[in-house]
Amino acid sequence: MPFVARQEPFACEHCGKQVMPLPRGSYRNHCPHCLWSKHVDEAGPGDRASLCKGLMEPQAIDQESSKGWVIIHRCIVCRKESRNKAAPDDDMDAISKASSIH
Ligand SMILES: [Zn+2]
Ligand SMILES: [Zn+2]
């Protein structure tokens, strides 16, 4: 499966803040400010094969021994859930707010 990196800055469609790319080698798939993501991937991270393009709301936070913090997103359009590793510069306040949802 081809890996398509999205390394240019973009404006978050949920909070409107500018999102800068992570350093080389890391794939950012959610906003570090509000943790919302976008349903662009279908089968795996970075494939951008989804036709949905719905916004994905952070539902819960999990801590996995192998990956560290994992954000569970759910698409507000098609309800698809996905698990995404938290980025090093994610807003920890937003993470703790999201983890208190459940
Ligand atoms: Zn945002
Ligand atoms: Zn969707």
Coordinates of N, CA and C and ligand atoms in Angstrom, one line a residue:
M1 N 0.8 -1.2 0.0 CA 0.0 0.0 0.0 C 0.9 1.3 0.0
P2 N 0.6 2.2 -0.9 CA 1.5 3.4 -1.0 C 1.3 4.2 0.2
F3 N 2.3 4.7 0.8 CA 2.3 5.7 1.9 C 2.3 7.1 1.4
V4 N 1.2 7.8 1.6 CA 1.2 9.2 1.2 C 1.3 10.1 2.4
A5 N 2.4 10.8 2.5 CA 2.6 11.7 3.6 C 2.0 13.0 3.3
R6 N 1.3 13.6 4.3 CA 0.8 14.9 4.2 C 1.6 15.8 5.1
Q7 N 2.6 16.5 4.5 CA 3.6 17.2 5.3 C 3.5 18.7 5.1
E8 N 2.4 19.2 4.5 CA 2.2 20.7 4.5 C 1.3 21.2 5.6
P9 N 1.5 22.4 6.1 CA 0.6 22.9 7.1 C -0.8 23.0 6.6
F10 N -1.8 22.8 7.5 CA -3.2 22.9 7.0 C -4.0 23.5 8.2
A11 N -5.1 24.1 7.8 CA -6.0 24.7 8.8 C -7.0 23.6 9.3
C12 N -7.1 23.4 10.6 CA -8.0 22.5 11.2 C -9.4 22.8 10.8
E13 N -10.2 21.9 10.4 CA -11.6 22.2 10.0 C -12.5 22.2 11.1
H14 N -12.0 21.9 12.3 CA -12.9 22.0 13.5 C -12.6 23.2 14.3
C15 N -11.4 23.5 14.7 CA -11.1 24.7 15.5 C -10.5 25.8 14.7
G16 N -10.1 25.6 13.4 CA -9.6 26.7 12.6 C -8.2 27.0 12.8
K17 N -7.5 26.4 13.7 CA -6.1 26.7 14.0 C -5.2 26.1 12.9
Q18 N -4.1 26.8 12.8 CA -3.1 26.3 11.8 C -2.3 25.1 12.4
V19 N -2.2 24.0 11.6 CA -1.6 22.8 12.1 C -0.3 22.6 11.3
M20 N 0.8 22.6 12.0 CA 2.1 22.5 11.4 C 2.5 21.0 11.3
P21 N 3.2 20.6 10.2 CA 3.6 19.2 10.1 C 4.6 18.8 11.1
L22 N 4.5 17.5 11.4 CA 5.5 16.9 12.4 C 6.8 16.8 11.7
P23 N 7.9 16.6 12.5 CA 9.2 16.4 11.9 C 9.2 15.1 11.0
R24 N 10.1 15.1 10.1 CA 10.2 14.0 9.1 C 9.9 12.6 9.7
G25 N 9.2 11.8 9.0 CA 9.0 10.4 9.4 C 7.7 10.2 10.3
S26 N 7.1 11.3 10.7 CA 5.9 11.2 11.5 C 4.7 11.6 10.7
Y27 N 3.7 10.9 10.8 CA 2.4 11.2 10.0 C 1.4 11.8 11.0
R28 N 1.0 13.0 10.7 CA 0.0 13.6 11.6 C -1.4 13.5 11.0
N29 N -2.3 12.9 11.7 CA -3.6 12.7 11.2 C -4.7 13.4 12.0
H30 N -4.3 14.2 13.0 CA -5.3 14.9 13.7 C -4.7 16.2 14.2
C31 N -5.6 17.1 14.6 CA -5.2 18.4 15.1 C -4.7 18.4 16.5
P32 N -3.5 18.9 16.8 CA -2.9 18.9 18.1 C -3.6 19.8 19.1
H33 N -4.4 20.7 18.6 CA -5.1 21.7 19.5 C -6.4 21.1 20.0
C34 N -7.2 20.6 19.1 CA -8.6 20.1 19.6 C -8.7 18.6 19.4
L35 N -7.7 17.9 18.8 CA -7.6 16.5 18.6 C -8.6 15.9 17.6
W36 N -9.3 16.8 16.9 CA -10.3 16.3 15.9 C -9.4 15.9 14.7
S37 N -10.0 14.9 14.0 CA -9.3 14.3 12.8 C -10.3 14.4 11.6
K38 N -9.9 13.9 10.5 CA -10.7 13.9 9.3 C -10.7 12.6 8.7
H39 N -11.9 12.1 8.3 CA -12.0 10.8 7.7 C -11.5 10.8 6.3
V40 N -10.2 10.6 6.1 CA -9.6 10.6 4.8 C -8.9 9.2 4.5
D41 N -8.7 8.5 5.5 CA -8.0 7.2 5.4 C -9.1 6.1 5.4
E42 N -9.0 5.1 4.6 CA -9.9 4.0 4.6 C -9.3 2.7 5.2
A43 N -8.2 2.2 4.6 CA -7.7 0.9 5.1 C -6.5 1.1 6.1
G44 N -5.8 2.2 5.9 CA -4.7 2.4 6.8 C -4.2 3.9 6.8
P45 N -3.4 4.2 7.8 CA -2.9 5.6 7.9 C -2.3 6.1 6.7
G46 N -2.8 7.3 6.2 CA -2.1 7.9 5.1 C -2.5 7.5 3.7
D47 N -3.5 6.5 3.6 CA -3.8 6.1 2.2 C -4.8 7.1 1.5
R48 N -5.5 7.9 2.3 CA -6.4 8.9 1.8 C -7.4 8.3 0.8
A49 N -7.8 7.1 1.0 CA -8.7 6.4 0.1 C -10.2 6.6 0.4
S50 N -10.4 7.2 1.6 CA -11.8 7.4 1.9 C -12.5 8.4 1.1
L51 N -13.8 8.2 0.8 CA -14.6 9.1 0.1 C -15.5 9.9 1.0
C52 N -15.4 9.6 2.3 CA -16.3 10.2 3.3 C -15.9 11.6 3.6
K53 N -14.7 11.9 4.0 CA -14.2 13.2 4.3 C -14.9 13.9 5.5
G54 N -15.6 13.1 6.3 CA -16.3 13.6 7.5 C -15.3 14.0 8.6
L55 N -15.7 14.9 9.5 CA -14.8 15.2 10.6 C -14.9 14.0 11.6
M56 N -13.8 13.8 12.3 CA -13.8 12.7 13.3 C -13.6 13.2 14.7
E57 N -14.6 13.0 15.5 CA -14.5 13.5 16.9 C -13.7 12.6 17.8
P58 N -12.9 13.2 18.7 CA -12.2 12.4 19.6 C -13.2 11.8 20.7
Q59 N -13.2 10.5 20.8 CA -14.2 9.9 21.7 C -13.6 9.5 23.0
A60 N -12.4 9.1 23.0 CA -11.8 8.5 24.2 C -10.3 8.4 24.0
I61 N -9.6 8.3 25.2 CA -8.2 8.1 25.1 C -7.9 6.8 25.8
D62 N -7.0 6.1 25.2 CA -6.5 4.8 25.8 C -5.0 4.9 26.0
Q63 N -4.5 4.1 26.9 CA -3.1 4.0 27.0 C -2.7 2.6 26.7
E64 N -1.9 2.4 25.7 CA -1.5 1.1 25.3 C 0.0 0.9 25.7
S65 N 0.4 -0.2 26.2 CA 1.7 -0.4 26.6 C 2.8 -0.3 25.5
S66 N 2.4 -0.7 24.3 CA 3.3 -0.6 23.2 C 3.4 0.7 22.5
K67 N 2.2 1.4 22.5 CA 2.2 2.7 21.7 C 2.1 3.9 22.5
G68 N 1.8 3.8 23.8 CA 1.5 5.0 24.6 C 0.1 5.5 24.4
W69 N -0.1 6.8 24.4 CA -1.5 7.3 24.3 C -2.1 7.1 22.9
V70 N -3.3 6.6 22.9 CA -4.0 6.4 21.7 C -5.4 7.1 21.7
I71 N -5.7 7.9 20.7 CA -6.9 8.6 20.6 C -7.9 7.8 19.8
I72 N -9.1 7.6 20.3 CA -10.1 6.9 19.6 C -11.0 7.9 18.9
H73 N -11.0 8.0 17.6 CA -11.8 8.9 16.9 C -13.1 8.2 16.3
R74 N -14.2 9.0 16.2 CA -15.4 8.5 15.5 C -15.8 9.5 14.5
C75 N -16.0 9.0 13.3 CA -16.5 9.9 12.2 C -17.9 10.4 12.5
I76 N -18.2 11.7 12.4 CA -19.5 12.2 12.7 C -20.5 12.0 11.5
V77 N -19.9 11.6 10.4 CA -20.8 11.3 9.2 C -21.2 9.8 9.1
C78 N -20.1 8.9 9.1 CA -20.4 7.5 8.9 C -20.2 6.6 10.1
R79 N -19.8 7.2 11.2 CA -19.6 6.6 12.5 C -18.5 5.6 12.6
K80 N -17.6 5.6 11.5 CA -16.5 4.7 11.6 C -15.5 5.1 12.7
E81 N -15.0 4.1 13.5 CA -14.1 4.4 14.5 C -12.7 4.1 14.1
S82 N -11.7 4.9 14.6 CA -10.3 4.5 14.3 C -9.5 4.9 15.5
R83 N -8.4 4.2 15.7 CA -7.5 4.4 16.8 C -6.2 5.1 16.3
N84 N -5.8 6.2 16.8 CA -4.7 6.9 16.3 C -3.7 7.2 17.5
K85 N -2.5 6.9 17.3 CA -1.4 7.2 18.2 C -1.4 8.8 18.4
A86 N -1.3 9.2 19.7 CA -1.2 10.6 20.0 C 0.2 11.1 19.5
A87 N 0.2 12.4 19.0 CA 1.5 13.0 18.6 C 2.2 13.6 19.8
P88 N 3.5 13.8 19.7 CA 4.2 14.3 20.9 C 3.8 15.7 21.2
D89 N 3.3 16.5 20.3 CA 2.9 17.9 20.6 C 1.4 18.0 20.7
D90 N 0.7 16.9 20.9 CA -0.8 17.1 21.2 C -1.0 17.8 22.5
D91 N -2.0 18.6 22.5 CA -2.4 19.4 23.7 C -2.8 18.4 24.8
M92 N -2.0 18.3 25.9 CA -2.3 17.4 26.9 C -3.6 17.8 27.7
D93 N -4.0 19.1 27.7 CA -5.2 19.5 28.3 C -6.4 18.9 27.5
A94 N -6.3 19.0 26.2 CA -7.3 18.4 25.3 C -7.4 16.9 25.5
I95 N -6.3 16.3 25.7 CA -6.3 14.8 25.9 C -6.9 14.5 27.2
S96 N -6.6 15.2 28.3 CA -7.3 14.9 29.5 C -8.8 15.2 29.5
K97 N -9.2 16.2 28.8 CA -10.6 16.5 28.6 C -11.3 15.3 27.9
A98 N -10.7 14.9 26.8 CA -11.3 13.8 26.0 C -11.3 12.5 26.8
S99 N -10.3 12.3 27.7 CA -10.3 11.1 28.4 C -11.3 11.1 29.5
S100 N -11.8 12.2 29.9 CA -12.8 12.3 30.9 C -14.2 12.1 30.4
I101 N -14.4 12.1 29.0 CA -15.7 11.9 28.4 C -16.3 10.5 28.8
H102 N -15.4 9.5 28.8 CA -16.0 8.2 29.1 C -15.8 7.7 30.5
Ligands
ZN1 ZN -8.4 21.7 15.7
ZN2 ZN -16.7 8.8 7.7

